[in-house]
Short mmCIF file of C-alpha atoms and ligand atoms in Angstrom, two decimals:
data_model
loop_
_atom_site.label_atom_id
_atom_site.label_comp_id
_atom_site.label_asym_id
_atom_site.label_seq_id
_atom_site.Cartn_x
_atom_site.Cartn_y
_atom_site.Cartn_z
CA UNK A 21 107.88 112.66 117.10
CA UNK A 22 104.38 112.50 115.44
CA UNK A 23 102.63 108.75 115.98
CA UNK A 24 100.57 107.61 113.36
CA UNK A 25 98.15 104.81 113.31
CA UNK A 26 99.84 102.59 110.71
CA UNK A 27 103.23 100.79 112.47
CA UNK A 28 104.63 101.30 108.97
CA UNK A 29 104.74 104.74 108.64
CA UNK A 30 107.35 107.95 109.98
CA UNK A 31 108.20 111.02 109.28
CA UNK A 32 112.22 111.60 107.46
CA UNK A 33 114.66 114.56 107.61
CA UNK A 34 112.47 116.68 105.27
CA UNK A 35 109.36 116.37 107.24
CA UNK A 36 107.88 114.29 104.30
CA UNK A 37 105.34 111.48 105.94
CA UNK A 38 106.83 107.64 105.13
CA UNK A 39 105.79 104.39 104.70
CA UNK A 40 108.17 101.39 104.69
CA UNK A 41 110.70 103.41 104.83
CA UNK A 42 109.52 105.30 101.29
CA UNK A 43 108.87 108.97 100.61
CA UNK A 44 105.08 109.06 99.99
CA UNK A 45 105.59 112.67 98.52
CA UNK A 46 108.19 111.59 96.08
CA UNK A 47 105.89 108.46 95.20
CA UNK A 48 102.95 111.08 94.98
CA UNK A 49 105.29 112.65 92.30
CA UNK A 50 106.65 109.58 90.48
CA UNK A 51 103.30 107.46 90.45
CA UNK A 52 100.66 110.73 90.45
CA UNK A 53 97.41 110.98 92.11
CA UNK A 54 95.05 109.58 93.71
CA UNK A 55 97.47 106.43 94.70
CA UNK A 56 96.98 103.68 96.80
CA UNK A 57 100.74 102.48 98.30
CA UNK A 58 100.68 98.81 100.16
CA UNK A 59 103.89 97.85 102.76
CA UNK A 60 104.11 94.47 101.33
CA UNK A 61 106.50 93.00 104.10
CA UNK A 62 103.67 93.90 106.53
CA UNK A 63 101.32 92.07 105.03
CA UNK A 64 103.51 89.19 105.04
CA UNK A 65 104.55 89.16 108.66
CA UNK A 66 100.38 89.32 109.27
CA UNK A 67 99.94 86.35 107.32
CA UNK A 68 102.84 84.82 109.35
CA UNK A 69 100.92 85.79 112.93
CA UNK A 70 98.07 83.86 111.75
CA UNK A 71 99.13 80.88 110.16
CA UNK A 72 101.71 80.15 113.12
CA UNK A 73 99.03 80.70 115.73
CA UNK A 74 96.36 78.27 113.95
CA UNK A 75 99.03 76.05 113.68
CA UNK A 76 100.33 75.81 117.11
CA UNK A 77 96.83 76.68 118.87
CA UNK A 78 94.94 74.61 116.61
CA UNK A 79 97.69 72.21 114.73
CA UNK A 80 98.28 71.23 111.42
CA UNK A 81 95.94 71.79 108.53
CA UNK A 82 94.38 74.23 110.64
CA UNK A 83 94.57 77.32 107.75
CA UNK A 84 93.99 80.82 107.62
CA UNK A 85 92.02 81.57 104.11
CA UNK A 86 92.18 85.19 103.18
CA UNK A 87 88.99 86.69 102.26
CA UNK A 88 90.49 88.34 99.01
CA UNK A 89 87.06 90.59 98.80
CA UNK A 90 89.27 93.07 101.26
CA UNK A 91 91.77 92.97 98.18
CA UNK A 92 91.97 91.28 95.05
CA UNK A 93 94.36 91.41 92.56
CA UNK A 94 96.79 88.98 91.00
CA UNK A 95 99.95 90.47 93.28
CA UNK A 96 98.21 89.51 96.48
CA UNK A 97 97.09 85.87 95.63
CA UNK A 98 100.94 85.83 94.63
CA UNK A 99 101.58 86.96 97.58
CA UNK A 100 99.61 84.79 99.93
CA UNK A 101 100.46 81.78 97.66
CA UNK A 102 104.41 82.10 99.07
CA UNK A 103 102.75 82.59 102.69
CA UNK A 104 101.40 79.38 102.58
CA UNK A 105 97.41 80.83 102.96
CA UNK A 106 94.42 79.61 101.36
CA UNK A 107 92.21 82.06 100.12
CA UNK A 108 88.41 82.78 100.26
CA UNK A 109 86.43 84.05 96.81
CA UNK A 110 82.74 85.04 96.60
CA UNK A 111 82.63 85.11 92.69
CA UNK A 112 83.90 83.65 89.54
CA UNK A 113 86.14 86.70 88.56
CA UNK A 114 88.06 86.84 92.22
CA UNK A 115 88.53 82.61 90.59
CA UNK A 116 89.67 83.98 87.96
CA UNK A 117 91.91 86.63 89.00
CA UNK A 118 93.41 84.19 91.55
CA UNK A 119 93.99 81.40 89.13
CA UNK A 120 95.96 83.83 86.22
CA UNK A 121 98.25 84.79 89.23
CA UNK A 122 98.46 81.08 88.99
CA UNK A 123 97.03 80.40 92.80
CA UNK A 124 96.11 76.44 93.31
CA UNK A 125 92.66 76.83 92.97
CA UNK A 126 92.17 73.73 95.66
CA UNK A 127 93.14 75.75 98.31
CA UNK A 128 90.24 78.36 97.94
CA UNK A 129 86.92 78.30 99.50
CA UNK A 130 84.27 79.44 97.30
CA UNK A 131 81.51 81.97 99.07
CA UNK A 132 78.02 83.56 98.12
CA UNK A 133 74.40 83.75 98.73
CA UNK A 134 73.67 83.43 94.88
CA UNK A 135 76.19 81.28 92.77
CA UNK A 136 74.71 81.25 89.48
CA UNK A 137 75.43 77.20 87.60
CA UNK A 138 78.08 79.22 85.70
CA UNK A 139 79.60 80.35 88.43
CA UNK A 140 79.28 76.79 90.06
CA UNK A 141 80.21 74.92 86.65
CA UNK A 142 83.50 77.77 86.12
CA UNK A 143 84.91 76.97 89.95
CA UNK A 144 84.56 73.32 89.49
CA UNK A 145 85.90 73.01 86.20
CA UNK A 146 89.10 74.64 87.85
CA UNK A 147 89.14 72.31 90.72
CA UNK A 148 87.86 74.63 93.38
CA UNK A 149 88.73 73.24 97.14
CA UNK A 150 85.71 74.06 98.94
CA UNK A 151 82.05 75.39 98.19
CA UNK A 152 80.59 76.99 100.88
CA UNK A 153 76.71 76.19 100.25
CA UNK A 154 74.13 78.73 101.13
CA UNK A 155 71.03 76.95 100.39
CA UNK A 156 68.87 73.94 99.16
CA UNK A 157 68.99 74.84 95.49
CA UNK A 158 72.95 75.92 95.33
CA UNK A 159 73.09 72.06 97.00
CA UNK A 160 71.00 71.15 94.04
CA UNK A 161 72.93 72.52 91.24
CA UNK A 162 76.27 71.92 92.76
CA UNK A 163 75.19 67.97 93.20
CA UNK A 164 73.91 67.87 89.08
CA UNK A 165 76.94 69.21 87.79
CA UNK A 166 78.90 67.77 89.95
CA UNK A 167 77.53 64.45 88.64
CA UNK A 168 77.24 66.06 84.86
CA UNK A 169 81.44 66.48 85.23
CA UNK A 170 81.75 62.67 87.47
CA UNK A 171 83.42 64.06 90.34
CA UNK A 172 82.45 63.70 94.19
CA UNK A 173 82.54 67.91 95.06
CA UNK A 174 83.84 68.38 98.54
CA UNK A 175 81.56 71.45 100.75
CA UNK A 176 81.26 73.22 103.77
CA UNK A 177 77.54 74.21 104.60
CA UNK A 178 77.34 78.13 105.68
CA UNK A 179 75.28 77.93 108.87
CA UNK A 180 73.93 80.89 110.68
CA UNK A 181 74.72 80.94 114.49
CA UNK A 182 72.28 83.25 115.97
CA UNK A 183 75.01 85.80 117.03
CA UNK A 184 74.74 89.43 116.95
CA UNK A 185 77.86 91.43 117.38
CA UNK A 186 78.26 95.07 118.10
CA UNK A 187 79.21 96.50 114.47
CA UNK A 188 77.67 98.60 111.86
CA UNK A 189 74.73 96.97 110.60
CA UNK A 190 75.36 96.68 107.45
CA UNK A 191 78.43 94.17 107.70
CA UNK A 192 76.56 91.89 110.41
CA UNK A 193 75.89 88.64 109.05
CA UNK A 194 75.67 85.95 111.58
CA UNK A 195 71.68 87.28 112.74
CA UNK A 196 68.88 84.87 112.05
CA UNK A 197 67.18 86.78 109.92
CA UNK A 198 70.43 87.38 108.03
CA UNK A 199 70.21 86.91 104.26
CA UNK A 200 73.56 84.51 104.22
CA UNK A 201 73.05 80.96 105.31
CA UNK A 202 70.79 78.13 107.39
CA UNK A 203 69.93 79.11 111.15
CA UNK A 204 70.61 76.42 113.60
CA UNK A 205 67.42 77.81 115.77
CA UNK A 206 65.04 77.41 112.99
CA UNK A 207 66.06 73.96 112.03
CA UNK A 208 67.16 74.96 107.92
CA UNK A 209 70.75 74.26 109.60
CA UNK A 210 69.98 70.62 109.95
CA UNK A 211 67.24 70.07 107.74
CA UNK A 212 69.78 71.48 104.60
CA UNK A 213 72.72 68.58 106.37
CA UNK A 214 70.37 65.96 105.90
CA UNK A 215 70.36 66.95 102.51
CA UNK A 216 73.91 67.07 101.59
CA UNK A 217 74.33 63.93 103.54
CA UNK A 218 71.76 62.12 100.76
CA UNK A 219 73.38 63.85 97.61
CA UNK A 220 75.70 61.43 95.88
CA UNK A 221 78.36 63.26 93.93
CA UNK A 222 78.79 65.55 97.15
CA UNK A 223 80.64 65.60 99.94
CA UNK A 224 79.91 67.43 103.25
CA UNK A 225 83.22 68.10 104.87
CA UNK A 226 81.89 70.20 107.84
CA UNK A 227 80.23 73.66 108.07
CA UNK A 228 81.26 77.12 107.98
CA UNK A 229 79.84 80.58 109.65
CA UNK A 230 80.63 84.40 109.67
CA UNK A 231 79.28 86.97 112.03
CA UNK A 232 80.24 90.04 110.92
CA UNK A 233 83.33 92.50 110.19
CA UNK A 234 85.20 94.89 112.49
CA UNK A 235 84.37 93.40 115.36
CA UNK A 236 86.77 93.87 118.63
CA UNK A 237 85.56 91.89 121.10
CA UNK A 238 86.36 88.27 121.28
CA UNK A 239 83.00 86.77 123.22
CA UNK A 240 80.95 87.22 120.27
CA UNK A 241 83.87 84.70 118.08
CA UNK A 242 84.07 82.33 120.87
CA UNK A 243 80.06 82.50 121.76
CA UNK A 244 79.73 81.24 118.01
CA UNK A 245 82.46 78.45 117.72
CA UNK A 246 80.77 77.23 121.11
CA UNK A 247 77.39 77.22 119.50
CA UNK A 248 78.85 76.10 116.32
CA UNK A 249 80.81 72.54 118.15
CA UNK A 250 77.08 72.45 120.12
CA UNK A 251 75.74 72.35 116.27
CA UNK A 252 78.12 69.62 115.21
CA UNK A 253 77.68 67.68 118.28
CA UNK A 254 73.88 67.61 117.72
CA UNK A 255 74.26 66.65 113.79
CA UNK A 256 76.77 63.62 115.29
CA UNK A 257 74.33 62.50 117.91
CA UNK A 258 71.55 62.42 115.05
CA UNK A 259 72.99 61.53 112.15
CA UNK A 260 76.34 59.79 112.79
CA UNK A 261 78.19 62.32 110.74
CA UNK A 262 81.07 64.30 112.54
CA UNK A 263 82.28 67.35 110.82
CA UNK A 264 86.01 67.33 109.86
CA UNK A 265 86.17 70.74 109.26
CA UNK A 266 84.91 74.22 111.06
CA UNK A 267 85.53 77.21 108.96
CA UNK A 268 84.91 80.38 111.67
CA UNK A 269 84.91 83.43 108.69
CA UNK A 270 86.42 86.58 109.44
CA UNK A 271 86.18 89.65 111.15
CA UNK A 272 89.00 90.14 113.26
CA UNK A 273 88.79 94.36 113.58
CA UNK A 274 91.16 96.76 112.53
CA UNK A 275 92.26 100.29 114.47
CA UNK A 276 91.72 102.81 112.10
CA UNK A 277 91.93 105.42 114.70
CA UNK A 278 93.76 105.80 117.51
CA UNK A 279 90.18 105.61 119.43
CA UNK A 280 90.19 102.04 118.41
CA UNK A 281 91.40 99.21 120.89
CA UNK A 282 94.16 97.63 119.31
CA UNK A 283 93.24 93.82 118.49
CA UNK A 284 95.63 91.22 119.50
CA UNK A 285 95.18 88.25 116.56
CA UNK A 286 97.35 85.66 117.75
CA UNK A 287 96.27 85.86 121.60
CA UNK A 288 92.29 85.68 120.09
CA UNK A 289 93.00 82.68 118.75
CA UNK A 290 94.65 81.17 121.57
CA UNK A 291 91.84 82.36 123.77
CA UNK A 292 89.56 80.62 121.06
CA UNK A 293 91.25 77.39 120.53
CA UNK A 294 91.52 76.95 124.16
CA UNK A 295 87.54 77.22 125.07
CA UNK A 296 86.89 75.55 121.84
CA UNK A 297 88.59 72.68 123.16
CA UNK A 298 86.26 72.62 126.35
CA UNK A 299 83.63 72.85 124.66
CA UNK A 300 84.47 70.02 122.08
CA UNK A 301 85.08 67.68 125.34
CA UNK A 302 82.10 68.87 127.15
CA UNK A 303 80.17 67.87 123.63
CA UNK A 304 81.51 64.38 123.00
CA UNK A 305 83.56 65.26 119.46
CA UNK A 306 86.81 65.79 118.26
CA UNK A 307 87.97 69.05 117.45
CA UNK A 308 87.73 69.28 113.72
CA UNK A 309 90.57 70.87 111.28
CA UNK A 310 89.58 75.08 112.02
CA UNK A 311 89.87 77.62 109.34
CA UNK A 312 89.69 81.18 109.76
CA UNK A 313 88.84 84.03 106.47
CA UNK A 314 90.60 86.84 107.71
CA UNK A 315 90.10 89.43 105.10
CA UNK A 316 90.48 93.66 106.53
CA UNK A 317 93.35 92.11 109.35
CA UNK A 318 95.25 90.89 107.00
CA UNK A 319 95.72 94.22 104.51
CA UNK A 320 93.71 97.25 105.65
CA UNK A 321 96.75 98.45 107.85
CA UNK A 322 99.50 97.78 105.43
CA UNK A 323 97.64 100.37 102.76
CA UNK A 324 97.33 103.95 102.71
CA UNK A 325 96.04 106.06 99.72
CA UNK A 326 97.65 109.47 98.54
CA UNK A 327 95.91 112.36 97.00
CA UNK A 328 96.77 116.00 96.10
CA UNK A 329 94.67 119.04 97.45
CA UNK A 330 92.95 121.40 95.31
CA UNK A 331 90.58 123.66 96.98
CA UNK A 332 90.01 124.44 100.50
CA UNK A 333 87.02 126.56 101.14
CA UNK A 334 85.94 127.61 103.91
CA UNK A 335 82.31 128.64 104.98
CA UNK A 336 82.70 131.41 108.13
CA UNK A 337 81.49 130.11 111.23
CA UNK A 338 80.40 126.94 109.81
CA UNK A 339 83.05 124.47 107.82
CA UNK A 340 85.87 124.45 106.35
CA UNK A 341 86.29 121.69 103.43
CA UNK A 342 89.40 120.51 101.51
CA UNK A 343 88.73 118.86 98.06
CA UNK A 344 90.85 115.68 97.23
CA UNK A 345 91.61 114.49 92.87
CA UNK A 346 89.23 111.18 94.62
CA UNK A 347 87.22 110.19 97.10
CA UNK A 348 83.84 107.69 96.82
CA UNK A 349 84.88 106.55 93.60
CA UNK A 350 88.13 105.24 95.23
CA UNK A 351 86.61 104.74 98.68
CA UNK A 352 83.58 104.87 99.41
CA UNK A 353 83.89 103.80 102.81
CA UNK A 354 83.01 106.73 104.69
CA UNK A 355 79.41 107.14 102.44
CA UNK A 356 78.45 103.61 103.18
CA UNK A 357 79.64 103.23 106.88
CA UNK A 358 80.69 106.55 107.87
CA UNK A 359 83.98 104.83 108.90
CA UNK A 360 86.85 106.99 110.55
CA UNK A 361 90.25 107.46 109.30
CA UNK A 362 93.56 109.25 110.34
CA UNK A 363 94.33 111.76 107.70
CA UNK A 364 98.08 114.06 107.46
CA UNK A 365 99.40 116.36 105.01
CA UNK A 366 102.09 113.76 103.91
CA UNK A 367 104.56 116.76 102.86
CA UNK A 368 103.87 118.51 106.39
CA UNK A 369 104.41 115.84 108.59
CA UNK A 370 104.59 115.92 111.95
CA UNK A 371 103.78 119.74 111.90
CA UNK A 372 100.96 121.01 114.79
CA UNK A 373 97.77 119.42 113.29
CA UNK A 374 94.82 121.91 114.62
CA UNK A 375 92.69 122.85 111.21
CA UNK A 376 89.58 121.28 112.02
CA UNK A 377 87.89 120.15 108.42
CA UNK A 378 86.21 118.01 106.16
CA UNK A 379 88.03 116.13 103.53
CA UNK A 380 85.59 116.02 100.35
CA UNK A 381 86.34 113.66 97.21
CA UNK A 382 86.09 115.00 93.74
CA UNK A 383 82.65 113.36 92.73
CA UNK A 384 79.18 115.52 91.81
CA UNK A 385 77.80 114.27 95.25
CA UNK A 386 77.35 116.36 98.17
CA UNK A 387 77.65 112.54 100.45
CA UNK A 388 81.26 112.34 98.61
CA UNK A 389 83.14 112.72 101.89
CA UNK A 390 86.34 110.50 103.55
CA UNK A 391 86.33 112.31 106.35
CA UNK A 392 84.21 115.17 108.83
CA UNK A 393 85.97 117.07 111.63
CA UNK A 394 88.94 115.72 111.44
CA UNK A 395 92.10 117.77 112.32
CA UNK A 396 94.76 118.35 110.19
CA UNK A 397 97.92 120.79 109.20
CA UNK A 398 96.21 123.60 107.39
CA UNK A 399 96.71 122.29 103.64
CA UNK A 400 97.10 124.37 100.71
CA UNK A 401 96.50 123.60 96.87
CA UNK A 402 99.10 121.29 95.88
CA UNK A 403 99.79 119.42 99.04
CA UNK A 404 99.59 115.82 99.11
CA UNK A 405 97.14 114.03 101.87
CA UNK A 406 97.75 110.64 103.39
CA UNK A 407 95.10 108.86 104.21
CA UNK A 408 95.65 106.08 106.14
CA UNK A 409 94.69 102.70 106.66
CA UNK A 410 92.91 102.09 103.22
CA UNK A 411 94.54 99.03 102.70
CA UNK A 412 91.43 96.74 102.80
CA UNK A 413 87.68 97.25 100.65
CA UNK A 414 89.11 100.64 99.13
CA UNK A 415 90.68 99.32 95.97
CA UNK A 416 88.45 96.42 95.69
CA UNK A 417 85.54 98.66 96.17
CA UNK A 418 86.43 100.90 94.34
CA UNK A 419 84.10 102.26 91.16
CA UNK A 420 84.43 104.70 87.84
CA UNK A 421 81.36 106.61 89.29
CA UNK A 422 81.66 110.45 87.40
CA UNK A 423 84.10 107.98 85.50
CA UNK A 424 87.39 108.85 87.79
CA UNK A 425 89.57 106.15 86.54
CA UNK A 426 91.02 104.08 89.30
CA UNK A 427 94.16 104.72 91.15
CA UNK A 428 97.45 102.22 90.50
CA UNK A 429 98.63 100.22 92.93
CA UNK A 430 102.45 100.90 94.37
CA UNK A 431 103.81 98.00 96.47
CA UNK A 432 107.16 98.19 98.54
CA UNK A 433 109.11 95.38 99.46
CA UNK A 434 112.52 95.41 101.36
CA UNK A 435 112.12 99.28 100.85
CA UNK A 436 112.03 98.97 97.07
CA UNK A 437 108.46 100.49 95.46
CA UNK A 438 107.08 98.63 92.37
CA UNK A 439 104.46 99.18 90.63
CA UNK A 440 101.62 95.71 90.83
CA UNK A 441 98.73 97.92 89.42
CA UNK A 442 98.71 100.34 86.87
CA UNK A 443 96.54 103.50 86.55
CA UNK A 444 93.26 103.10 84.13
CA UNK A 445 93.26 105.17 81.21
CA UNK A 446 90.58 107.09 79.49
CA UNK A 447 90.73 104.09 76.74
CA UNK A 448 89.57 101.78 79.74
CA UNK A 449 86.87 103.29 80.45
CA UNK A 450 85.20 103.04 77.11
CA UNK A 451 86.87 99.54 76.44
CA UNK A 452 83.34 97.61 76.38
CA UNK A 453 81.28 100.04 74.44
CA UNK A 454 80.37 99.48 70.81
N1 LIG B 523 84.39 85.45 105.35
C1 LIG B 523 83.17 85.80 104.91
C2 LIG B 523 82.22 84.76 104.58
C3 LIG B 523 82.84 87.16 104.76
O1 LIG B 523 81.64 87.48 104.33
C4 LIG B 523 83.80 88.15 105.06
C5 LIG B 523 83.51 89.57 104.89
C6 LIG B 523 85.07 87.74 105.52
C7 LIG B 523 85.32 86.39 105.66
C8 LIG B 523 86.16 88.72 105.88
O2 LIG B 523 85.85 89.53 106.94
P1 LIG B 523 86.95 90.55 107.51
O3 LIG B 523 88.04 89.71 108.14
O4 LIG B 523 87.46 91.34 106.37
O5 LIG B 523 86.21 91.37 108.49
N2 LIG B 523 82.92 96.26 102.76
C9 LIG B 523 82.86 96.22 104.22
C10 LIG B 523 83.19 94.86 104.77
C11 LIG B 523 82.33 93.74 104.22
C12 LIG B 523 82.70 92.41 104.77
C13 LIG B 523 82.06 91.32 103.99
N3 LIG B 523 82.41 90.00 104.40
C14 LIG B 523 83.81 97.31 104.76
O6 LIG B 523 84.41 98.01 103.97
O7 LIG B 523 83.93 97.47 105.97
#
């Protein structure tokens, strides 16, 4: 019986590959291709793992906010509305999308290293729970139209921590010489307090910090909520204020091969909340309310995306490369971070899997690639292949580069497909131009 990274997925009697339960070859048929298929009941029982363990570990009001960059569209705010999450956006049009799905806009944490005063001006307008400030002049523009609309606007401050996890570079963001937020080591993290303390029609409500995505270790998430309650001690002893809130970010990682050490989500945030205790006694404070942004954890293994074969060429003695109806356009994962993925012929599942090749997208780019040296069942034109684990920064990444149009999105729940995202159309892709 073949294994296969994603808990969701099997193989049935006619050696078709499954997820949920579903035929992806038959939803390959139905839906077309490229398609991106979700296992909505595992995303739930995710959202479940974390909001029960920030509650016990951490107690009420204690919330996990997902980081709906990994995934936005109306279905999931839906979705993660009924769970009982908040959610985190980094720009007015994941506000938007959340708010026509008709998500309480007051429990969302607003993100960004550049808000422009429309974006601040939309967000408030709609009642926005949180901003997450990222510097002196966002406090400044929040604070005048905060007083140009009379309300008191309730913020976390994104502080940097001075941590440096072991992940691709380009989604580290906790560094010092990071381009989100105010280092604690070169005084901006208290100098930009001071100023939020002084601003009338704001209100500081504690601080927030994010050190990077796919990380599996838990030292570097516990080294930075110890530094963090060290930060928040510090601001008390100088200032008087005490923080009532500590938003920790994301970045809990994801297998997404089977070389991947599996990452246990509830027992990391046991193992946090318990030396995060310590540490708040050893500091003198109270352990403010603790929010977490899980974003990837929360979808990436509930997704996988289909696509049909059409050539496979191969070079003698060098490569051998099978051609996909997608690839960067849809996810352009591997360009960016050269990240790994477990691939399958969906409709020869669980047959030997020894044809070493690389799986090459559709786009007029020789760096359009999902996959190098991978190992699959030889695949022929036609097939379908399953990549898996694409549940997170694939659709919401996702471009109309050589204008492919973008793939629909199929969810299943209680073993029932539906369709929560259609296909774009050739008309969409000229929609805007005069
Ligand atoms: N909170 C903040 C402030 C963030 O910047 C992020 C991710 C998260 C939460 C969620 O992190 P997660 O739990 O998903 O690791 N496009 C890249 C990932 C970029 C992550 C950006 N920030 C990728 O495809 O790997």
């Amino acid at each position: 019986m073949a294994e296969f990274i994603m808990e969701s997925c099997g193989v049935n009697e006619k050696g078709d590959l499954t997820i949920a339960g579903v035929d992806t070859v038959a939803l390959a048929k139905e839906y077309g291709t490229p398609l991106m298929v979700f296992d909505e009941n595992k995303i739930r029982s995710v959202c479940r793992v974390y909001k029960k363990a920030l509650e016990e570990n951490f107690g009420e009001g204690s919330i996990p906010c997902f980081a709906s960059k990994a995934l936005s569209f109306k279905g999931i705010y839906r979705i993660i509305a009924e769970e009982g999450l908040g959610s985190d956006a980094v720009s007015a049009g994941e506000i938007y999308t959340a708010k026509a799905a008709g998500f309480d806009i007051s429990k969302m944490v607003f993100h960004g290293n550049n808000k422009t005063d429309a974006d601040i001006r939309y967000a408030m307008e709609l009642g926005i729970g949180r901003f997450v400030v990222d510097g002196a002049e966002e406090l400044e523009a929040v604070n005048a139209i905060a007083a140009e609309l009379g309300i008191k606007q309730k913020i976390q401050l994104r502080i940097t921590p001075g941590i440096d996890p072991h992940t691709h570079k380009a989604i580290v963001t906790g560094s010092v010489d990071s381009k989100f937020g105010n280092a604690i080591k070169t005084g901006q993290a208290e100098k930009i307090t001071r100023l939020a303390l002084a601003k009338e029609n704001i209100e500081l409500m504690g601080f927030h910090c994010h050190i990077g995505s796919q990380i599996f270790e838990i030292d570097p998430f516990v080294e930075a909520a110890e530094v963090m309650i060290a930060f928040i001690a510090d601001i008390k002893n100088k200032t008087g204020f005490e923080a009532k809130e500590l938003n920790l970010g994301g970045g809990f990682g994801v297998r997404y091969v089977k070389e991947h050490p599996s990452f246990d989500y509830a027992g990391a945030i046991a193992t946090l909340a318990e030396k995060m205790k310590a540490s708040a006694k050893r500091c003198g404070i109270v352990l403010p309310r603790i929010m977490l942004e899980p974003g990837r954890s929360l979808v990436a293994d509930a997704g996988l995306t289909l696509y049909t074969v059409g050539s496979v060429k191969e070079i003698p003695d060098l490569k051998n490369y099978v051609s996909v109806d997608g690839g960067m356009a849809d996810n352009p994962r591997y360009a960016l971070y050269q990240s790994q993925y477990e691939i399958h012929v969906a409709n020869k599942a669980g047959e030997k899997e020894d044809y070493v090749c690389s799986v090459a997208g559709r786009c007029c780019e020789s760096g359009d690639l999902i996959a190098e040296n991978i190992k699959i069942c030889k695949p022929e034109r036609g097939d379908i292949l399953a990549v898996l684990v694409t549940g997170a920064y694939n659709y919401s990444m996702a471009s109309n580069y050589n204008r492919l149009t973008r793939p629909p999105i199929v969810m299943i729940k209680d073993g029932k497909p539906y369709l929560a995202i259609k296909r774009e159309t050739f008309e969409d892709l000229t929609r805007n131009e005069i």
